[in-house]
Every structure is written in C-alpha cells, then in structure tokens.
Amino acid sequence: MGRIKKKRAVRDAHRQPGARPVTAPPFSQAEIERVMRLWDRAVDTGLMAGGTDTKYHLGPDGTVLSVALGRNGQVLANGEWLTPSAAERLRTQMPLLAGMVTFYENNQLAGRGLDGAPEDGVMPLQPSGGPDPMPPLDDEALAAAKAATAVLVRQGKVSEPVGAMIIPAQRGGVLFAVGGRDGELYVNGRALTQQWANRLRTTVPDLSSDLDRLQAMRAEWLDSSPEDRTLALAGGCTDPNCHTPH
C-alpha cells in the first residue's frame, strides 16, 4: 500500500489550485494486495527492475488493472507480459476494465509503451457511440480465402476451419485466419510471415491493426511448443464488427 499512497501524494501535489479532483472508485484491499504480490514476483523473476513505477486502474466492481514496463520495454499487466492471450484473459476477468486492457495492448503493438495512459485510479472513458456499422462481407474475397484454406485442409496442415476468424474490410476484402495443426497461423491460405502480412496490408489497408494483432498472436504461438491450434481462434475476437463462424 505504501507505493499507492506515495503515488497519490505526488499526484495531489502537482494538481493546480482549484482543480477538480478525480475521484477514484473504491477498491478491494485484498485485490490490491494480490496484484502487489504479482509485481513482487515479476521483480524477483527479473521481468522488471522494481515495483514503484506501476500504474493502477481501479474498476467499480473492485478489480484492479496495474501496468508497467518490463526490462525490455514491453508492457507488463498485473505482473505478466501483455501477450494477446493474456489480454483476452484479462478482458474476460475484468470486463469493466476491458477498454484499458485494449488501450495498453494497442500501445504495445504500436511500440508506444505507456504513452498517453490516464493517471492512476482513472476509469476508462465511456464508448462514444457504440460499434461502427458492420461492413458487408465481400463474398468474392471470402470465397477466394476459403478456397485457399481448403488447399491447406487437403494438405493436412489445417483441420476443417470450424474455429476460423473472419474479419471483413470496410472497402472490400477479408482476412480469413485459421490455426494450423502444426501451431502455425494461416491467413487467406498462407502462413502469416512478415512478407505475407506486408502483401495483405496492400490489399486490405484498413485491417492493418487486425494484422498487427494476428502477427503478435502468431509470434506467441511460435515461441511455445507446437500444438494443434484448430480451435485457438474460436471466440478469440472481441470486436463486434468481426464475423466468427463458430
């Protein structure tokens, strides 16, 4: 608790006279202590140098999201690397702080670290007006992507794509992503190498951020032991504008 009190004291000292204070929601003592133990473990295992430069975001339901930068400059959330799978799990565990999880995930993908993060205790802003209108599916592009994936099925690299992730572009085109039996991530019929990702960006430029997320997911998969990823993408897309046929 000393770290939190110190951070609050510094924050209050820099407020301008007459400024309206930001009221932090109530928080659970047990939850704060749990998160601080996670940071202590991160320090002990060498993920970060110390536990003082952390930010805390408090949910009205008593949940806590705390973030920091690790020794290598990557974002840590509640004491672990903010990988795509960790971000999905955190969004499920603390839905009222899901927007903040996504903020830090997008920052990491863009190489911005903690830049632009709100101060401690500040809740995420309310959505401005709901999701964007659902873009129409480009049936021709989807058929071509499915046909290319069918070749992978015949080759035994991919099971029937029951866990496929389908992301339509606003101006035509689509990303059709499936997990392979060999632990690879295939998009539109090919492994998502850097070269293939760059080619896809030229055809569906408005889906660049989705390609960033898929590339990060592939890198995480390739860093672990190979396993059948057939259903790995099932339920993996939280974007309301994402078509997922599972």
PDB file of N, CA, C and O in Angstrom, residues 37-82:
ATOM      1  N   ARG A  37       1.475  -8.639  -4.908  1.00  0.00           N
ATOM      2  CA  ARG A  37       2.258  -9.882  -4.839  1.00  0.00           C
ATOM      3  C   ARG A  37       2.698 -10.322  -6.232  1.00  0.00           C
ATOM      4  O   ARG A  37       3.817 -10.852  -6.411  1.00  0.00           O
ATOM      5  N   LEU A  38       1.848 -10.104  -7.236  1.00  0.00           N
ATOM      6  CA  LEU A  38       2.220 -10.446  -8.611  1.00  0.00           C
ATOM      7  C   LEU A  38       3.402  -9.599  -9.070  1.00  0.00           C
ATOM      8  O   LEU A  38       4.303 -10.095  -9.756  1.00  0.00           O
ATOM      9  N   TRP A  39       3.399  -8.303  -8.700  1.00  0.00           N
ATOM     10  CA  TRP A  39       4.527  -7.447  -9.071  1.00  0.00           C
ATOM     11  C   TRP A  39       5.802  -7.863  -8.345  1.00  0.00           C
ATOM     12  O   TRP A  39       6.896  -7.821  -8.920  1.00  0.00           O
ATOM     13  N   ASP A  40       5.672  -8.246  -7.088  1.00  0.00           N
ATOM     14  CA  ASP A  40       6.853  -8.715  -6.358  1.00  0.00           C
ATOM     15  C   ASP A  40       7.472  -9.929  -7.053  1.00  0.00           C
ATOM     16  O   ASP A  40       8.694 -10.046  -7.166  1.00  0.00           O
ATOM     17  N   ARG A  41       6.609 -10.815  -7.534  1.00  0.00           N
ATOM     18  CA  ARG A  41       7.107 -11.997  -8.246  1.00  0.00           C
ATOM     19  C   ARG A  41       7.768 -11.594  -9.556  1.00  0.00           C
ATOM     20  O   ARG A  41       8.801 -12.163  -9.950  1.00  0.00           O
ATOM     21  N   ALA A  42       7.194 -10.588 -10.262  1.00  0.00           N
ATOM     22  CA  ALA A  42       7.790 -10.126 -11.515  1.00  0.00           C
ATOM     23  C   ALA A  42       9.176  -9.547 -11.280  1.00  0.00           C
ATOM     24  O   ALA A  42      10.092  -9.744 -12.083  1.00  0.00           O
ATOM     25  N   VAL A  43       9.348  -8.836 -10.174  1.00  0.00           N
ATOM     26  CA  VAL A  43      10.666  -8.290  -9.830  1.00  0.00           C
ATOM     27  C   VAL A  43      11.626  -9.421  -9.487  1.00  0.00           C
ATOM     28  O   VAL A  43      12.777  -9.449  -9.947  1.00  0.00           O
ATOM     29  N   ASP A  44      11.158 -10.379  -8.699  1.00  0.00           N
ATOM     30  CA  ASP A  44      12.009 -11.488  -8.273  1.00  0.00           C
ATOM     31  C   ASP A  44      12.480 -12.327  -9.456  1.00  0.00           C
ATOM     32  O   ASP A  44      13.600 -12.864  -9.439  1.00  0.00           O
ATOM     33  N   THR A  45      11.639 -12.474 -10.476  1.00  0.00           N
ATOM     34  CA  THR A  45      11.997 -13.294 -11.638  1.00  0.00           C
ATOM     35  C   THR A  45      12.718 -12.504 -12.716  1.00  0.00           C
ATOM     36  O   THR A  45      13.050 -13.048 -13.768  1.00  0.00           O
ATOM     37  N   GLY A  46      12.960 -11.210 -12.472  1.00  0.00           N
ATOM     38  CA  GLY A  46      13.756 -10.414 -13.396  1.00  0.00           C
ATOM     39  C   GLY A  46      13.007  -9.785 -14.543  1.00  0.00           C
ATOM     40  O   GLY A  46      13.630  -9.231 -15.464  1.00  0.00           O
ATOM     41  N   LEU A  47      11.653  -9.833 -14.531  1.00  0.00           N
ATOM     42  CA  LEU A  47      10.899  -9.228 -15.626  1.00  0.00           C
ATOM     43  C   LEU A  47      10.999  -7.706 -15.590  1.00  0.00           C
ATOM     44  O   LEU A  47      10.910  -7.043 -16.624  1.00  0.00           O
ATOM     45  N   MET A  48      11.150  -7.145 -14.407  1.00  0.00           N
ATOM     46  CA  MET A  48      11.250  -5.697 -14.271  1.00  0.00           C
ATOM     47  C   MET A  48      12.225  -5.368 -13.156  1.00  0.00           C
ATOM     48  O   MET A  48      12.522  -6.213 -12.297  1.00  0.00           O
ATOM     49  N   ALA A  49      12.714  -4.121 -13.173  1.00  0.00           N
ATOM     50  CA  ALA A  49      13.755  -3.737 -12.216  1.00  0.00           C
ATOM     51  C   ALA A  49      13.197  -3.470 -10.828  1.00  0.00           C
ATOM     52  O   ALA A  49      13.822  -3.794  -9.827  1.00  0.00           O
ATOM     53  N   GLY A  50      12.022  -2.850 -10.736  1.00  0.00           N
ATOM     54  CA  GLY A  50      11.437  -2.527  -9.441  1.00  0.00           C
ATOM     55  C   GLY A  50       9.945  -2.360  -9.563  1.00  0.00           C
ATOM     56  O   GLY A  50       9.410  -2.298 -10.666  1.00  0.00           O
ATOM     57  N   GLY A  51       9.258  -2.306  -8.428  1.00  0.00           N
ATOM     58  CA  GLY A  51       7.801  -2.257  -8.460  1.00  0.00           C
ATOM     59  C   GLY A  51       7.215  -0.899  -8.177  1.00  0.00           C
ATOM     60  O   GLY A  51       6.019  -0.800  -7.860  1.00  0.00           O
ATOM     61  N   THR A  52       8.021   0.182  -8.282  1.00  0.00           N
ATOM     62  CA  THR A  52       7.496   1.506  -7.925  1.00  0.00           C
ATOM     63  C   THR A  52       6.861   2.224  -9.109  1.00  0.00           C
ATOM     64  O   THR A  52       5.963   3.032  -8.927  1.00  0.00           O
ATOM     65  N   ASP A  53       7.328   1.962 -10.323  1.00  0.00           N
ATOM     66  CA  ASP A  53       6.824   2.688 -11.495  1.00  0.00           C
ATOM     67  C   ASP A  53       5.671   1.929 -12.143  1.00  0.00           C
ATOM     68  O   ASP A  53       5.717   1.564 -13.321  1.00  0.00           O
ATOM     69  N   THR A  54       4.645   1.672 -11.387  1.00  0.00           N
ATOM     70  CA  THR A  54       3.470   0.975 -11.900  1.00  0.00           C
ATOM     71  C   THR A  54       2.266   1.901 -11.860  1.00  0.00           C
ATOM     72  O   THR A  54       2.184   2.809 -11.038  1.00  0.00           O
ATOM     73  N   LYS A  55       1.324   1.653 -12.779  1.00  0.00           N
ATOM     74  CA  LYS A  55       0.085   2.422 -12.812  1.00  0.00           C
ATOM     75  C   LYS A  55      -1.062   1.502 -12.399  1.00  0.00           C
ATOM     76  O   LYS A  55      -1.065   0.321 -12.749  1.00  0.00           O
ATOM     77  N   TYR A  56      -2.023   2.064 -11.669  1.00  0.00           N
ATOM     78  CA  TYR A  56      -3.149   1.297 -11.173  1.00  0.00           C
ATOM     79  C   TYR A  56      -4.452   1.880 -11.712  1.00  0.00           C
ATOM     80  O   TYR A  56      -4.688   3.088 -11.624  1.00  0.00           O
ATOM     81  N   HIS A  57      -5.299   1.021 -12.284  1.00  0.00           N
ATOM     82  CA  HIS A  57      -6.632   1.419 -12.736  1.00  0.00           C
ATOM     83  C   HIS A  57      -7.640   0.569 -11.964  1.00  0.00           C
ATOM     84  O   HIS A  57      -7.539  -0.669 -11.941  1.00  0.00           O
ATOM     85  N   LEU A  58      -8.591   1.217 -11.336  1.00  0.00           N
ATOM     86  CA  LEU A  58      -9.495   0.549 -10.404  1.00  0.00           C
ATOM     87  C   LEU A  58     -10.888   0.467 -10.997  1.00  0.00           C
ATOM     88  O   LEU A  58     -11.473   1.479 -11.399  1.00  0.00           O
ATOM     89  N   GLY A  59     -11.447  -0.739 -11.064  1.00  0.00           N
ATOM     90  CA  GLY A  59     -12.793  -0.936 -11.557  1.00  0.00           C
ATOM     91  C   GLY A  59     -13.832  -0.748 -10.465  1.00  0.00           C
ATOM     92  O   GLY A  59     -13.556  -1.008  -9.293  1.00  0.00           O
ATOM     93  N   PRO A  60     -15.034  -0.298 -10.817  1.00  0.00           N
ATOM     94  CA  PRO A  60     -16.084  -0.104  -9.802  1.00  0.00           C
ATOM     95  C   PRO A  60     -16.530  -1.401  -9.154  1.00  0.00           C
ATOM     96  O   PRO A  60     -17.185  -1.380  -8.112  1.00  0.00           O
ATOM     97  N   ASP A  61     -16.159  -2.528  -9.748  1.00  0.00           N
ATOM     98  CA  ASP A  61     -16.506  -3.823  -9.155  1.00  0.00           C
ATOM     99  C   ASP A  61     -15.399  -4.359  -8.266  1.00  0.00           C
ATOM    100  O   ASP A  61     -15.442  -5.508  -7.825  1.00  0.00           O
ATOM    101  N   GLY A  62     -14.373  -3.531  -7.979  1.00  0.00           N
ATOM    102  CA  GLY A  62     -13.298  -3.951  -7.088  1.00  0.00           C
ATOM    103  C   GLY A  62     -12.097  -4.564  -7.783  1.00  0.00           C
ATOM    104  O   GLY A  62     -11.122  -4.919  -7.131  1.00  0.00           O
ATOM    105  N   THR A  63     -12.141  -4.701  -9.114  1.00  0.00           N
ATOM    106  CA  THR A  63     -10.999  -5.263  -9.835  1.00  0.00           C
ATOM    107  C   THR A  63      -9.918  -4.213 -10.026  1.00  0.00           C
ATOM    108  O   THR A  63     -10.181  -3.005  -9.979  1.00  0.00           O
ATOM    109  N   VAL A  64      -8.697  -4.680 -10.233  1.00  0.00           N
ATOM    110  CA  VAL A  64      -7.540  -3.792 -10.383  1.00  0.00           C
ATOM    111  C   VAL A  64      -6.738  -4.222 -11.602  1.00  0.00           C
ATOM    112  O   VAL A  64      -6.406  -5.400 -11.754  1.00  0.00           O
ATOM    113  N   LEU A  65      -6.437  -3.258 -12.466  1.00  0.00           N
ATOM    114  CA  LEU A  65      -5.505  -3.472 -13.570  1.00  0.00           C
ATOM    115  C   LEU A  65      -4.301  -2.598 -13.318  1.00  0.00           C
ATOM    116  O   LEU A  65      -4.427  -1.377 -13.186  1.00  0.00           O
ATOM    117  N   SER A  66      -3.131  -3.210 -13.226  1.00  0.00           N
ATOM    118  CA  SER A  66      -1.904  -2.471 -12.984  1.00  0.00           C
ATOM    119  C   SER A  66      -0.917  -2.779 -14.097  1.00  0.00           C
ATOM    120  O   SER A  66      -0.775  -3.936 -14.503  1.00  0.00           O
ATOM    121  N   VAL A  67      -0.260  -1.749 -14.611  1.00  0.00           N
ATOM    122  CA  VAL A  67       0.644  -1.926 -15.747  1.00  0.00           C
ATOM    123  C   VAL A  67       1.993  -1.269 -15.460  1.00  0.00           C
ATOM    124  O   VAL A  67       2.103  -0.355 -14.640  1.00  0.00           O
ATOM    125  N   ALA A  68       3.005  -1.764 -16.160  1.00  0.00           N
ATOM    126  CA  ALA A  68       4.357  -1.221 -16.040  1.00  0.00           C
ATOM    127  C   ALA A  68       5.142  -1.651 -17.269  1.00  0.00           C
ATOM    128  O   ALA A  68       4.657  -2.459 -18.072  1.00  0.00           O
ATOM    129  N   LEU A  69       6.330  -1.107 -17.420  1.00  0.00           N
ATOM    130  CA  LEU A  69       7.222  -1.531 -18.491  1.00  0.00           C
ATOM    131  C   LEU A  69       8.261  -2.492 -17.940  1.00  0.00           C
ATOM    132  O   LEU A  69       8.836  -2.258 -16.879  1.00  0.00           O
ATOM    133  N   GLY A  70       8.476  -3.591 -18.658  1.00  0.00           N
ATOM    134  CA  GLY A  70       9.486  -4.550 -18.266  1.00  0.00           C
ATOM    135  C   GLY A  70      10.881  -4.088 -18.647  1.00  0.00           C
ATOM    136  O   GLY A  70      11.068  -3.023 -19.251  1.00  0.00           O
ATOM    137  N   ARG A  71      11.863  -4.884 -18.294  1.00  0.00           N
ATOM    138  CA  ARG A  71      13.257  -4.527 -18.588  1.00  0.00           C
ATOM    139  C   ARG A  71      13.494  -4.339 -20.081  1.00  0.00           C
ATOM    140  O   ARG A  71      14.352  -3.538 -20.486  1.00  0.00           O
ATOM    141  N   ASN A  72      12.763  -5.090 -20.925  1.00  0.00           N
ATOM    142  CA  ASN A  72      12.978  -4.998 -22.366  1.00  0.00           C
ATOM    143  C   ASN A  72      12.049  -3.987 -23.034  1.00  0.00           C
ATOM    144  O   ASN A  72      11.983  -3.910 -24.258  1.00  0.00           O
ATOM    145  N   GLY A  73      11.312  -3.205 -22.245  1.00  0.00           N
ATOM    146  CA  GLY A  73      10.453  -2.178 -22.810  1.00  0.00           C
ATOM    147  C   GLY A  73       9.060  -2.639 -23.162  1.00  0.00           C
ATOM    148  O   GLY A  73       8.230  -1.832 -23.589  1.00  0.00           O
ATOM    149  N   GLN A  74       8.764  -3.923 -22.990  1.00  0.00           N
ATOM    150  CA  GLN A  74       7.424  -4.416 -23.274  1.00  0.00           C
ATOM    151  C   GLN A  74       6.505  -4.169 -22.079  1.00  0.00           C
ATOM    152  O   GLN A  74       6.950  -4.043 -20.943  1.00  0.00           O
ATOM    153  N   VAL A  75       5.211  -4.138 -22.376  1.00  0.00           N
ATOM    154  CA  VAL A  75       4.231  -3.846 -21.333  1.00  0.00           C
ATOM    155  C   VAL A  75       3.967  -5.089 -20.491  1.00  0.00           C
ATOM    156  O   VAL A  75       3.813  -6.197 -21.011  1.00  0.00           O
ATOM    157  N   LEU A  76       3.929  -4.877 -19.181  1.00  0.00           N
ATOM    158  CA  LEU A  76       3.521  -5.910 -18.235  1.00  0.00           C
ATOM    159  C   LEU A  76       2.180  -5.505 -17.645  1.00  0.00           C
ATOM    160  O   LEU A  76       1.950  -4.332 -17.349  1.00  0.00           O
ATOM    161  N   ALA A  77       1.284  -6.451 -17.492  1.00  0.00           N
ATOM    162  CA  ALA A  77      -0.019  -6.195 -16.873  1.00  0.00           C
ATOM    163  C   ALA A  77      -0.218  -7.179 -15.736  1.00  0.00           C
ATOM    164  O   ALA A  77      -0.154  -8.398 -15.939  1.00  0.00           O
ATOM    165  N   ASN A  78      -0.430  -6.636 -14.529  1.00  0.00           N
ATOM    166  CA  ASN A  78      -0.592  -7.474 -13.339  1.00  0.00           C
ATOM    167  C   ASN A  78       0.514  -8.521 -13.231  1.00  0.00           C
ATOM    168  O   ASN A  78       0.284  -9.685 -12.917  1.00  0.00           O
ATOM    169  N   GLY A  79       1.734  -8.065 -13.521  1.00  0.00           N
ATOM    170  CA  GLY A  79       2.903  -8.899 -13.290  1.00  0.00           C
ATOM    171  C   GLY A  79       3.268  -9.883 -14.376  1.00  0.00           C
ATOM    172  O   GLY A  79       4.167 -10.693 -14.183  1.00  0.00           O
ATOM    173  N   GLU A  80       2.609  -9.830 -15.560  1.00  0.00           N
ATOM    174  CA  GLU A  80       2.952 -10.764 -16.651  1.00  0.00           C
ATOM    175  C   GLU A  80       2.989 -10.007 -17.968  1.00  0.00           C
ATOM    176  O   GLU A  80       2.416  -8.928 -18.104  1.00  0.00           O
ATOM    177  N   TRP A  81       3.690 -10.600 -18.960  1.00  0.00           N
ATOM    178  CA  TRP A  81       3.737  -9.974 -20.274  1.00  0.00           C
ATOM    179  C   TRP A  81       2.328  -9.828 -20.823  1.00  0.00           C
ATOM    180  O   TRP A  81       1.508 -10.733 -20.715  1.00  0.00           O
ATOM    181  N   LEU A  82       2.046  -8.688 -21.442  1.00  0.00           N
ATOM    182  CA  LEU A  82       0.723  -8.461 -22.034  1.00  0.00           C
ATOM    183  C   LEU A  82       0.697  -9.061 -23.440  1.00  0.00           C
ATOM    184  O   LEU A  82       0.684  -8.359 -24.447  1.00  0.00           O
TER     185      LEU A  82
END
